[in-house]
Short mmCIF file of C-alpha atoms (C1' of nucleotides) in Angstrom, two decimals:
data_model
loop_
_atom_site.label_atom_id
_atom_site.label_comp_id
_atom_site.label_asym_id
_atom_site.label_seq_id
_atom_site.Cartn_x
_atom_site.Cartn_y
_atom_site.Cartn_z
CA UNK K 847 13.73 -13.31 14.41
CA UNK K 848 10.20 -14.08 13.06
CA UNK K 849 8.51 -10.23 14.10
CA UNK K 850 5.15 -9.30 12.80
CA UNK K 851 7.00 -7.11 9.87
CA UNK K 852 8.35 -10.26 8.97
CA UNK K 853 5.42 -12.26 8.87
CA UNK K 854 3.64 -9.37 6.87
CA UNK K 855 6.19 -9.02 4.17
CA UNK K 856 6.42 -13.11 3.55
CA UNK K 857 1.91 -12.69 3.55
CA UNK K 858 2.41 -9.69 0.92
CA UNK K 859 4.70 -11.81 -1.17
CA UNK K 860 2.05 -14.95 -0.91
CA UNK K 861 -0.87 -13.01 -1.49
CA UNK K 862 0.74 -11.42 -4.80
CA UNK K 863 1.86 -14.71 -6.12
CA UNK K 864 -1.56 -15.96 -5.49
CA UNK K 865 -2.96 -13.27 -7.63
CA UNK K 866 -0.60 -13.50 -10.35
CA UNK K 867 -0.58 -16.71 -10.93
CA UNK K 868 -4.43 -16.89 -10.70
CA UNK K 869 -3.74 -14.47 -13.52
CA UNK K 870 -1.58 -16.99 -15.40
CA UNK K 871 -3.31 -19.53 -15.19
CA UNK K 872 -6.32 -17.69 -16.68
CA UNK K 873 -4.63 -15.77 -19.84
CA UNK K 874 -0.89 -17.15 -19.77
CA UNK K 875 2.09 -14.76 -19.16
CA UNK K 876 0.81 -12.25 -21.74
CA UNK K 877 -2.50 -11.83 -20.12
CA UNK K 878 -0.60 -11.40 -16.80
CA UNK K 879 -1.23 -7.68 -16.04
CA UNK K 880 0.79 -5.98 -13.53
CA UNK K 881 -1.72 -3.16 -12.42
CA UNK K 882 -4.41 -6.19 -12.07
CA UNK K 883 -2.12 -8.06 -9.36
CA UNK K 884 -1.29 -5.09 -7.91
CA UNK K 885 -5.38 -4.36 -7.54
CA UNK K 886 -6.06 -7.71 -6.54
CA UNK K 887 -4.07 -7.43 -3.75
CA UNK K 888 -5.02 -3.96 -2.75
CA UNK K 889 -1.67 -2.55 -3.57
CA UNK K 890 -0.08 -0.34 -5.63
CA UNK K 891 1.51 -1.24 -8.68
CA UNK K 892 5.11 -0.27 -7.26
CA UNK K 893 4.82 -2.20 -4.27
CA UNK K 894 4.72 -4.98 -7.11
CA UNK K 895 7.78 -3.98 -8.91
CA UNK K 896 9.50 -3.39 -5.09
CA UNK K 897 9.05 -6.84 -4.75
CA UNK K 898 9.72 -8.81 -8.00
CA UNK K 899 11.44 -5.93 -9.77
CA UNK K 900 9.46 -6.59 -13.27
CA UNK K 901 7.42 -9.37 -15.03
CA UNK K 902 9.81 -11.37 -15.51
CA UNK K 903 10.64 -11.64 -11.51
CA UNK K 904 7.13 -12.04 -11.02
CA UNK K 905 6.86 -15.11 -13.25
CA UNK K 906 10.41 -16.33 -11.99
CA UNK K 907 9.10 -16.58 -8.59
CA UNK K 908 5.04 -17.72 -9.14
CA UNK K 909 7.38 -20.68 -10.98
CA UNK K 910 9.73 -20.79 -8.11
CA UNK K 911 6.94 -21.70 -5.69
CA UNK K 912 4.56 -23.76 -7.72
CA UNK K 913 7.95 -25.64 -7.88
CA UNK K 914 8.29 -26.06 -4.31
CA UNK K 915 4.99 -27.29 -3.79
CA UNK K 916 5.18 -29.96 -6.40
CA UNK K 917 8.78 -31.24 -4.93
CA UNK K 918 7.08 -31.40 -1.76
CA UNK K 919 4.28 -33.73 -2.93
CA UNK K 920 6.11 -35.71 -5.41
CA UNK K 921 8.76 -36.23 -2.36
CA UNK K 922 6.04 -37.47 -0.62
CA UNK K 923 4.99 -40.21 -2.93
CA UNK K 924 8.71 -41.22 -2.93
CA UNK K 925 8.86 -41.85 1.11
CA UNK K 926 6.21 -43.54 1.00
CA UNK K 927 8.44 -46.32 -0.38
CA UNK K 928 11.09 -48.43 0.75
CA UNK K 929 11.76 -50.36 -2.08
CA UNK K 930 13.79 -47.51 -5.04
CA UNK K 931 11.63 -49.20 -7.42
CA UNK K 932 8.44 -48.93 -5.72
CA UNK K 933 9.68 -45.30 -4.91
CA UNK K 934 10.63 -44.24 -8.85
CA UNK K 935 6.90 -45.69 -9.92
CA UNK K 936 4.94 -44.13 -7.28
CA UNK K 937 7.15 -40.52 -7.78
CA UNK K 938 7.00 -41.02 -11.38
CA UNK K 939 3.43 -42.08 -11.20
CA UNK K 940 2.73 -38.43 -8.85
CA UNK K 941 4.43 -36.38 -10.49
CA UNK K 942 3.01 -36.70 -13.87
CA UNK K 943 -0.74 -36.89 -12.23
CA UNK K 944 0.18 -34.06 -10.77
CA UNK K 945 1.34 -32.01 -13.84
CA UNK K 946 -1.20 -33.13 -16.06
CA UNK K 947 -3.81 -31.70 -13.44
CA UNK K 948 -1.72 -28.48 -12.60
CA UNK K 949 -3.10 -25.64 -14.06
CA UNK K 950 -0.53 -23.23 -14.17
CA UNK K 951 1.58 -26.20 -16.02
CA UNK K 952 -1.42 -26.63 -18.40
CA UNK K 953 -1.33 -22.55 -19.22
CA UNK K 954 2.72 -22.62 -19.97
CA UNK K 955 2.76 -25.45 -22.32
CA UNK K 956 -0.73 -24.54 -24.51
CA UNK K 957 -0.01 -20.15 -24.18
CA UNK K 958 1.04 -18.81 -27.46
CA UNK K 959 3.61 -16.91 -25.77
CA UNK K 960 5.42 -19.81 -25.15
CA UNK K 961 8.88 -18.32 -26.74
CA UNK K 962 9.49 -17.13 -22.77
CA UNK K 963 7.04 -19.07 -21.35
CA UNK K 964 8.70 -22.14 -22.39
CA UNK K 965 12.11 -20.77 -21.69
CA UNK K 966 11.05 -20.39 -18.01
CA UNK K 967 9.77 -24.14 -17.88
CA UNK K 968 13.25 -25.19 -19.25
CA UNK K 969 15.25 -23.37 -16.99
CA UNK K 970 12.68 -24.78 -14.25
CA UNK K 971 13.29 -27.90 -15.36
CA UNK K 972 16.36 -27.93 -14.68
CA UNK K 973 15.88 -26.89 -10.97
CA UNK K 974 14.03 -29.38 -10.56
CA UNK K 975 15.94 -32.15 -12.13
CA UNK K 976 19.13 -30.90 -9.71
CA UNK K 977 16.51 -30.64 -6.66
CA UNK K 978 14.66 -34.17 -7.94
CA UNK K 979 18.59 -35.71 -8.69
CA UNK K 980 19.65 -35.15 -5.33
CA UNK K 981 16.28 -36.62 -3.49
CA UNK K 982 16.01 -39.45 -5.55
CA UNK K 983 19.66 -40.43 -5.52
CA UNK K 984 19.88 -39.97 -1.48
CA UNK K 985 16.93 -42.29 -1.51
CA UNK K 986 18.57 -44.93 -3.40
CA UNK K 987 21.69 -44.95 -1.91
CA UNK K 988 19.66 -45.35 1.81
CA UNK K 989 18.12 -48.28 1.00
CA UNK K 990 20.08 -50.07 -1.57
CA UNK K 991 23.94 -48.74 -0.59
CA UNK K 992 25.22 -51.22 -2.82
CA UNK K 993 24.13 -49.74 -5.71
CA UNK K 994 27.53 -47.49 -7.00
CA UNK K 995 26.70 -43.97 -6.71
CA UNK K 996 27.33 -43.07 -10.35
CA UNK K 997 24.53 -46.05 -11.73
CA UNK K 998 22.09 -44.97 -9.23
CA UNK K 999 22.99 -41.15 -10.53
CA UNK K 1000 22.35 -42.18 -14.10
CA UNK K 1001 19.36 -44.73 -13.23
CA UNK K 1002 17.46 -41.36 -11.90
CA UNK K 1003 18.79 -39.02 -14.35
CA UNK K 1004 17.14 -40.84 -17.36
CA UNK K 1005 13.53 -40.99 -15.15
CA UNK K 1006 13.78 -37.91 -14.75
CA UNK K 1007 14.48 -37.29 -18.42
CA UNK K 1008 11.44 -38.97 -19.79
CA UNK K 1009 9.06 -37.95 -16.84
CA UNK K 1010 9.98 -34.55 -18.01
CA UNK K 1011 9.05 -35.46 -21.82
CA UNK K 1012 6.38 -36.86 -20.61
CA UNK K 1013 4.97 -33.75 -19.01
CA UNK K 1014 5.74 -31.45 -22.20
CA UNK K 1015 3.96 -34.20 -24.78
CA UNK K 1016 1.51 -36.15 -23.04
CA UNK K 1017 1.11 -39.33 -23.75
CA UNK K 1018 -0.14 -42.54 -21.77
CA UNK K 1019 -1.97 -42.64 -18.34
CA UNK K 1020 0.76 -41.97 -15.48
CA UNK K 1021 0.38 -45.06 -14.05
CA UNK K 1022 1.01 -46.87 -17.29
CA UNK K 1023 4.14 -44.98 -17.77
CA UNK K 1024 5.43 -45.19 -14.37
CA UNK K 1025 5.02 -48.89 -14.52
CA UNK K 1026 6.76 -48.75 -18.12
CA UNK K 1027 9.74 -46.86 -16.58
CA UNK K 1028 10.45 -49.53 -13.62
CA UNK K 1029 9.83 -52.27 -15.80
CA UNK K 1030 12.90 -50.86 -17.90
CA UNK K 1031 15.10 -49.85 -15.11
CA UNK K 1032 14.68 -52.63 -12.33
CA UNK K 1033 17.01 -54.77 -14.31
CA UNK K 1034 20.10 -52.23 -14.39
CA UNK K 1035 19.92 -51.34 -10.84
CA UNK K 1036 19.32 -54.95 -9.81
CA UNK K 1037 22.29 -56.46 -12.36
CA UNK K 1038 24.14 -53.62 -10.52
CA UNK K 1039 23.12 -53.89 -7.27
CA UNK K 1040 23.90 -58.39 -7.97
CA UNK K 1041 27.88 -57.00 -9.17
CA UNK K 1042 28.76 -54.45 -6.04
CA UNK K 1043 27.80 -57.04 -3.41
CA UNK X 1325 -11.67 -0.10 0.74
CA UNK X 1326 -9.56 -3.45 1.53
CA UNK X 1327 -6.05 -2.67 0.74
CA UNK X 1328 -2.97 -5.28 2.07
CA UNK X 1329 -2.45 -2.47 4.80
CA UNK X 1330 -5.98 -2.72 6.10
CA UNK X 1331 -5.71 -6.50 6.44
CA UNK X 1332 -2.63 -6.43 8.01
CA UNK X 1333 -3.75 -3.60 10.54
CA UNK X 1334 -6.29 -5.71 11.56
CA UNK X 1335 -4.37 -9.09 11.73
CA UNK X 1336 -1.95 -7.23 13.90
CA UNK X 1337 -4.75 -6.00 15.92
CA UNK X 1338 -5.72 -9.56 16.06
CA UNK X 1339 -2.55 -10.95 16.95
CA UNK X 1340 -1.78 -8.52 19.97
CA UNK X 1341 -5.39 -9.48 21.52
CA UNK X 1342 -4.13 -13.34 21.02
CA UNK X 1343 -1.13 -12.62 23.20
CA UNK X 1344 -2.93 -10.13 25.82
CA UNK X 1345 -5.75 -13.06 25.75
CA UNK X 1346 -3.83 -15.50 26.63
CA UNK X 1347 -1.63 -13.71 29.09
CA UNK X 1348 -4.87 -12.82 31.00
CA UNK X 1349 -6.37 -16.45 31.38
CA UNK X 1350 -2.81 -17.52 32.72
CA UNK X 1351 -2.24 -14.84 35.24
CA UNK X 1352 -5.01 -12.59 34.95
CA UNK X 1353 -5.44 -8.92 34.49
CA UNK X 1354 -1.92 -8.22 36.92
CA UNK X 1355 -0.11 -10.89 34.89
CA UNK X 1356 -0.55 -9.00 31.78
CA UNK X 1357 2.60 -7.69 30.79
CA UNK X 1358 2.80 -5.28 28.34
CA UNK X 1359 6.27 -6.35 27.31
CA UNK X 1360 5.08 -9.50 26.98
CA UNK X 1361 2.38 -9.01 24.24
CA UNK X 1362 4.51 -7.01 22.41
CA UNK X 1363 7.48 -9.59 22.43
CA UNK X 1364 4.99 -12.33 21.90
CA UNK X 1365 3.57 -10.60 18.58
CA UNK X 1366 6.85 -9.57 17.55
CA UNK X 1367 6.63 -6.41 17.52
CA UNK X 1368 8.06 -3.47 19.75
CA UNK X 1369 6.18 -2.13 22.85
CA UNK X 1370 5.37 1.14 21.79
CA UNK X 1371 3.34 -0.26 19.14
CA UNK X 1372 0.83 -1.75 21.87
CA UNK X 1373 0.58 1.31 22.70
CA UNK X 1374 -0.54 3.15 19.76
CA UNK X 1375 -2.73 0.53 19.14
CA UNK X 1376 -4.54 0.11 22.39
CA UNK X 1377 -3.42 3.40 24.19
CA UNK X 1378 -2.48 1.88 27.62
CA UNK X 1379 -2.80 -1.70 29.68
CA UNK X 1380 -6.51 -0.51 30.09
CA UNK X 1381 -7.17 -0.45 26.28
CA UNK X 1382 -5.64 -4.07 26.20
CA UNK X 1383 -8.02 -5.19 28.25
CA UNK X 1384 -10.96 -3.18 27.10
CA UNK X 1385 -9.93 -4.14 23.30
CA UNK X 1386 -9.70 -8.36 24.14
CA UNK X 1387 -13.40 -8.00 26.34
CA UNK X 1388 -15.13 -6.46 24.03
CA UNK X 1389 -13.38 -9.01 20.85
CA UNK X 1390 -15.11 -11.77 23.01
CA UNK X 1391 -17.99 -9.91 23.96
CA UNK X 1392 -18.68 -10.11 20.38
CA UNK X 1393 -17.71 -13.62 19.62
CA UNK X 1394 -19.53 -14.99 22.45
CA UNK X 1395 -22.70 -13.22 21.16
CA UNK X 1396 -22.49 -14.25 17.69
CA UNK X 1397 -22.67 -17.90 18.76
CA UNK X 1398 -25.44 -17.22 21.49
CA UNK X 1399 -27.50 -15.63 18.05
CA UNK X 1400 -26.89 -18.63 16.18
CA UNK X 1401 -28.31 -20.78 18.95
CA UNK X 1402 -31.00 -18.14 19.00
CA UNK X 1403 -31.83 -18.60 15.28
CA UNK X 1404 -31.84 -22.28 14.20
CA UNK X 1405 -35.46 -21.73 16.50
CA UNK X 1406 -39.10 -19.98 15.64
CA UNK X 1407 -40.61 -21.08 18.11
CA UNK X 1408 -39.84 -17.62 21.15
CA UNK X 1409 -40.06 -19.82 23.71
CA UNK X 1410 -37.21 -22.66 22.34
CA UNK X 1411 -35.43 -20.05 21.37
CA UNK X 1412 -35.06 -18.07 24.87
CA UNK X 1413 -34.30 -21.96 26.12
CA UNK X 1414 -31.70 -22.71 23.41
CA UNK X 1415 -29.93 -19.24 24.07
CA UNK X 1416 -30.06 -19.46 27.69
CA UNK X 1417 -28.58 -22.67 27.71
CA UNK X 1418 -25.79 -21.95 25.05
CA UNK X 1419 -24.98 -18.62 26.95
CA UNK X 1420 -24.24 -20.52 29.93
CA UNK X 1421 -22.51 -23.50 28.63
CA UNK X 1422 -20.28 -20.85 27.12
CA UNK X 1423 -19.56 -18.53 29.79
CA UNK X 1424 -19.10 -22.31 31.85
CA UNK X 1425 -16.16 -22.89 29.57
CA UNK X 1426 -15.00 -19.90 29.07
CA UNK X 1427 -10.82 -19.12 30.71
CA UNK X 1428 -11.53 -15.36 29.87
CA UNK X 1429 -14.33 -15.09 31.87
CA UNK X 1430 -13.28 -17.40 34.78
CA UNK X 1431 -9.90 -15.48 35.31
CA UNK X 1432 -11.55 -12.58 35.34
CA UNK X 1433 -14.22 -14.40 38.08
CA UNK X 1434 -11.38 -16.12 40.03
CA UNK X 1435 -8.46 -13.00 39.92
CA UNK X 1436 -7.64 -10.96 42.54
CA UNK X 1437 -7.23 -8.38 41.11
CA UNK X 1438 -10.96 -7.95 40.55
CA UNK X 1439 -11.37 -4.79 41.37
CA UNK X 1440 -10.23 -4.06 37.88
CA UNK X 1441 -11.56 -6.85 36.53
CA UNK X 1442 -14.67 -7.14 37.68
CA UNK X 1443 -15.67 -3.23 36.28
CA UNK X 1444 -14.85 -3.98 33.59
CA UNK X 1445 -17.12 -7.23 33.19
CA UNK X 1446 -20.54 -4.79 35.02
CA UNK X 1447 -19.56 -2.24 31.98
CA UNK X 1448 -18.93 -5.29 29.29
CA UNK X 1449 -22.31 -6.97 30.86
CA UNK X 1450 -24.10 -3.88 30.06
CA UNK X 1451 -23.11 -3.73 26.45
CA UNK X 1452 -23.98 -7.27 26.12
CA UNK X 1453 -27.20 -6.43 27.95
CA UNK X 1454 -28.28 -3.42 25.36
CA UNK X 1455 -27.21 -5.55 22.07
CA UNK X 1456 -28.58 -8.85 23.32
CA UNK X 1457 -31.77 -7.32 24.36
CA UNK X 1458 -31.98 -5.89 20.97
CA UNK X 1459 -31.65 -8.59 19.10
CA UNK X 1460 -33.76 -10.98 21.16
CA UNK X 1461 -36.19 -8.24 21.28
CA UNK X 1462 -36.15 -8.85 17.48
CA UNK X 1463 -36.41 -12.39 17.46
CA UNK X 1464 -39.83 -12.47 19.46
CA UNK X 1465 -41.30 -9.20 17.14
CA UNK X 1466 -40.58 -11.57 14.48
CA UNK X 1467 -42.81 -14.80 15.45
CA UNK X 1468 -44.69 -13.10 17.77
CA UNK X 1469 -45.86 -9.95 16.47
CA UNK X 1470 -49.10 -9.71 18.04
CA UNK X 1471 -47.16 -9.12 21.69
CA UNK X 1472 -46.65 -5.75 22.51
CA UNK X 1473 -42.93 -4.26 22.75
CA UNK X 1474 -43.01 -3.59 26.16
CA UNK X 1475 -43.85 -7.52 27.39
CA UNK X 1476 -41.40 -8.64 25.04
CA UNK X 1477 -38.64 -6.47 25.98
CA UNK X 1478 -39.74 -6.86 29.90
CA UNK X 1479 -39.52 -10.61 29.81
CA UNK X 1480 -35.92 -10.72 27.67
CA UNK X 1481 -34.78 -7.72 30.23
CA UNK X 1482 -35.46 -10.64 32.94
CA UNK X 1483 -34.45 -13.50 30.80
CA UNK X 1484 -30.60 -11.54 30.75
CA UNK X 1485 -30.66 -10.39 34.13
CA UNK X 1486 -31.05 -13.96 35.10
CA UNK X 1487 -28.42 -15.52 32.99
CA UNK X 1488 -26.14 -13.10 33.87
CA UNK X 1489 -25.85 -13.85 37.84
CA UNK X 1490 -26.16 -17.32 36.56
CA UNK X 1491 -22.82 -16.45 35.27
CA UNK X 1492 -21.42 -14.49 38.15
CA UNK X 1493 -22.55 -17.11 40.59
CA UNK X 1494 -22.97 -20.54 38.60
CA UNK X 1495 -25.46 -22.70 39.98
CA UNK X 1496 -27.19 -25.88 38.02
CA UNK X 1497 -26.32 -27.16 34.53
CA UNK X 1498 -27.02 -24.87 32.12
CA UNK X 1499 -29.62 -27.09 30.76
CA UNK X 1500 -31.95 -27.02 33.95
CA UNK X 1501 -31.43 -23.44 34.33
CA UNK X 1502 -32.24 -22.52 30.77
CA UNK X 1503 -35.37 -24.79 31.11
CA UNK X 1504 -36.40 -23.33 34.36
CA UNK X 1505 -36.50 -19.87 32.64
CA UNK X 1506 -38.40 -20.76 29.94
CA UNK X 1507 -41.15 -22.90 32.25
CA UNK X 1508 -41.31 -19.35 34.58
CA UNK X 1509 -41.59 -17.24 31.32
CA UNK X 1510 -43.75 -18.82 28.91
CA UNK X 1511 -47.26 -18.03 30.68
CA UNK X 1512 -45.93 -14.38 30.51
CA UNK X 1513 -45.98 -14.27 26.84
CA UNK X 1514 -48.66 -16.52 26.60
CA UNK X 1515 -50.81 -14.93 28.22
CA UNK X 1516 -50.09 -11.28 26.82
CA UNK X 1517 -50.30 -12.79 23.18
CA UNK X 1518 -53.42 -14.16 23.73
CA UNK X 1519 -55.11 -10.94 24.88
CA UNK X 1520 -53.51 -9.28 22.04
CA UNK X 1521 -54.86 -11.04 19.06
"C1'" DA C 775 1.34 7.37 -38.67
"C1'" DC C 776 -1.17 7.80 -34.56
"C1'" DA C 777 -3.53 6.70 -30.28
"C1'" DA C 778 -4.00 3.48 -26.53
"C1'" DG C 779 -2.36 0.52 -23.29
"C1'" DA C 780 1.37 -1.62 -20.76
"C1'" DT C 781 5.99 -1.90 -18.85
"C1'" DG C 782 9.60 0.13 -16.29
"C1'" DT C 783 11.71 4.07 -13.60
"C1'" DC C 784 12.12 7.98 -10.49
"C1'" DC C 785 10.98 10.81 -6.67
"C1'" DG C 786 8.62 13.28 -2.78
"C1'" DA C 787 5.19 12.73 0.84
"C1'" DG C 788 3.19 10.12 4.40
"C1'" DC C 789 2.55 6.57 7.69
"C1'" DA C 790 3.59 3.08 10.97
"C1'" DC C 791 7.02 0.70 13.40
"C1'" DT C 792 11.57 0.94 15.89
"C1'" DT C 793 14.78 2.50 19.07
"C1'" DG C 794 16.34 4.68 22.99
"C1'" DA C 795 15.72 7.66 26.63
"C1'" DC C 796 13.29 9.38 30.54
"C1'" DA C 797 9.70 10.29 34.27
"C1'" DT C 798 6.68 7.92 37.36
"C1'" DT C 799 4.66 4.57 40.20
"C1'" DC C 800 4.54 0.40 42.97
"C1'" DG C 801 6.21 -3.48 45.85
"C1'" DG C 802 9.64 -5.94 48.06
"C1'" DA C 803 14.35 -6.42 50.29
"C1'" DG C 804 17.71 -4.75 53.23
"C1'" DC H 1058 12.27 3.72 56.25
"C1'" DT H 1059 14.80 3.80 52.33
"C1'" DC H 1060 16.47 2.02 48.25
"C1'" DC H 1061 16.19 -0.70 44.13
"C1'" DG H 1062 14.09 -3.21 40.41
"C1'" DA H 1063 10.31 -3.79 37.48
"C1'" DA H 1064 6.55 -2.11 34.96
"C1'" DT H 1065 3.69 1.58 33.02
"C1'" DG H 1066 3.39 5.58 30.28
"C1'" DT H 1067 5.38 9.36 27.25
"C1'" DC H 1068 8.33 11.53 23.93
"C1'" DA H 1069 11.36 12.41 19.87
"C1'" DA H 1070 14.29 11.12 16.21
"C1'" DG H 1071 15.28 7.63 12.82
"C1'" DT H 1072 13.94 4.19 9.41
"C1'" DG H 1073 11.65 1.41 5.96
"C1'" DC H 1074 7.99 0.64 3.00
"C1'" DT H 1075 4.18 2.08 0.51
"C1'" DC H 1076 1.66 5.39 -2.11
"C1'" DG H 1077 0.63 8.51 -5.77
"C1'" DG H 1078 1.90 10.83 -9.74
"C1'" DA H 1079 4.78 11.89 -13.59
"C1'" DC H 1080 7.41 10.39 -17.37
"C1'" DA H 1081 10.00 7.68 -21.05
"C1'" DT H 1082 9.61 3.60 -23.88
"C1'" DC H 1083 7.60 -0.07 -26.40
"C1'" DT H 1084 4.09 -2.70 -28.58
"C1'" DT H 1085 -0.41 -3.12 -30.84
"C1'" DG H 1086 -4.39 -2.23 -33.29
"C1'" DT H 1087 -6.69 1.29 -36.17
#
DNA sequence: ACAAGATGTCCGAGCACTTGACATTCGGAG
DNA sequence: CTCCGAATGTCAAGTGCTCGGACATCTTGT
């Protein structure tokens, strides 16, 4: 199940992320070379396109898991919570501190390149604002079951919508705009929440 | 020079002497299994074998892995002193607080099947005899210049000799023995330094 | 227009692991 | 005592992945 071949080939993947996106984060997807991650790693340069098949995979897939990780922590924040509105400020509040700290992030939205670049965040966006949907909308519905699924659906879809404009055209401090963003949407989910008793 | 494949030859290197490790503290040199280490790594039999040749090899491969580790620590003992003396103390002592804790070296003590075992610790205690001697040898040259080779290598050649059956047959703390040693030897060098200014 | 550098593709060789089979040895049960 | 099971050790064929090199294509700067 989990043999030393496997083990190896999930390392190899890790370790070539970890290169390329140390790559990225230094000269943006143009600068991304694949000879130099395929030297970094002490490889050679078809082992690379084995395992990603081109550029594009490789960026697909340094997005893919910088995406996990950041679901992971921002899910944290959320747990942390009981109350949904404590949980959308402190997740809102994480995830843009975490973005406007996250280097890779930083390189996608300032690169030139950003006619693909950009195309990737979309498309990552909205990954992550199915993944994000279905976390924060379980976590509603646990705590406040009252709350129709379709307001609590919309509730999180428009945080999510501004977090994410947030991220691409910084603005405020993230706890200013977290705090902002349950100051507006406390009173629909509570009205709601009053009206489904 | 440090390709992916090198790592991961030595990392599974690493990871069959974890398994044939800990398979010897638990049941000792006849409790190792073969099978075992392989199916533990995840990985198929024959494969411990072209690594380590045969049991033997196993067992050679995981004494001399702690050989080394257990040396590297008595050297850093060794070096945070100048002063010989302190430092033939402070190694003493460390060697035998580490051999005291040590589930390697009391399975191989405490086995049965020692008459395996036990050669291979006389052949492992000579290595460690040869490199220890040459780097304590070292240690003294260096703050002590002005006593000759031969004393200094005479009194670490006893110094070892001692610890060792300290180790075969454990007697007081370490502490008391390692100051004991150092009380008997320090005239020694004393002496022979001060007729060699 | 040309040269340089980078991506993407193909293929043959080589290496290490896997799999399965078999001989051999040892210790315990019948 | 003999037989059987378990473990060590050995061998050969099969497999997967990587390597190294060659080549076509595309972009970029000169």
């Amino acid at each position: 199940m989990d043999s030393f071949a496997d083990r190896t080939k999930r390392r190899l993947r890790d370790e070539l992320l970890d290169a390329a996106q140390d790559a990225i984060e230094t000269g943006g997807y143009d600068g991304l070379r694949m000879a130099e991650v395929a030297r970094r790693t002490g490889v050679s340069r078809q082992t690379v396109y084995n395992e990603f098949g081109g550029k594009w995979g490789v960026l697909e897939a340094v997005a893919a898991r910088e995406t996990e990780r950041f679901l992971l922590d921002v899910n944290a924040a959320l747990a942390e919570q009981s109350d949904p509105i404590d949980g959308l400020r402190a997740a809102v509040e994480r995830a843009l501190t975490l973005a406007g700290a996250n280097p890779l992030i930083k390189a996608a939205l300032s690169q030139p390149g950003s006619d693909q670049a950009s195309q990737l965040l979309t498309t990552r966006g909205q990954q992550v604002l199915e993944l994000a949907q279905l976390r924060l909308d379980a976590h509603v519905r646990e705590h406040w079951p009252e709350v129709p699924a379709e307001d609590a659906t919309n509730c999180v879809d428009v945080a999510l919508r501004v977090v994410i404009s947030h991220i691409v055209t910084p603005g405020p401090p993230p706890a200013v705009v977290a705090a902002q963003l349950a100051r507006v949407l406390s009173p629909f989910l509570a009205e709601s929440r009053r009206l489904h008793v």
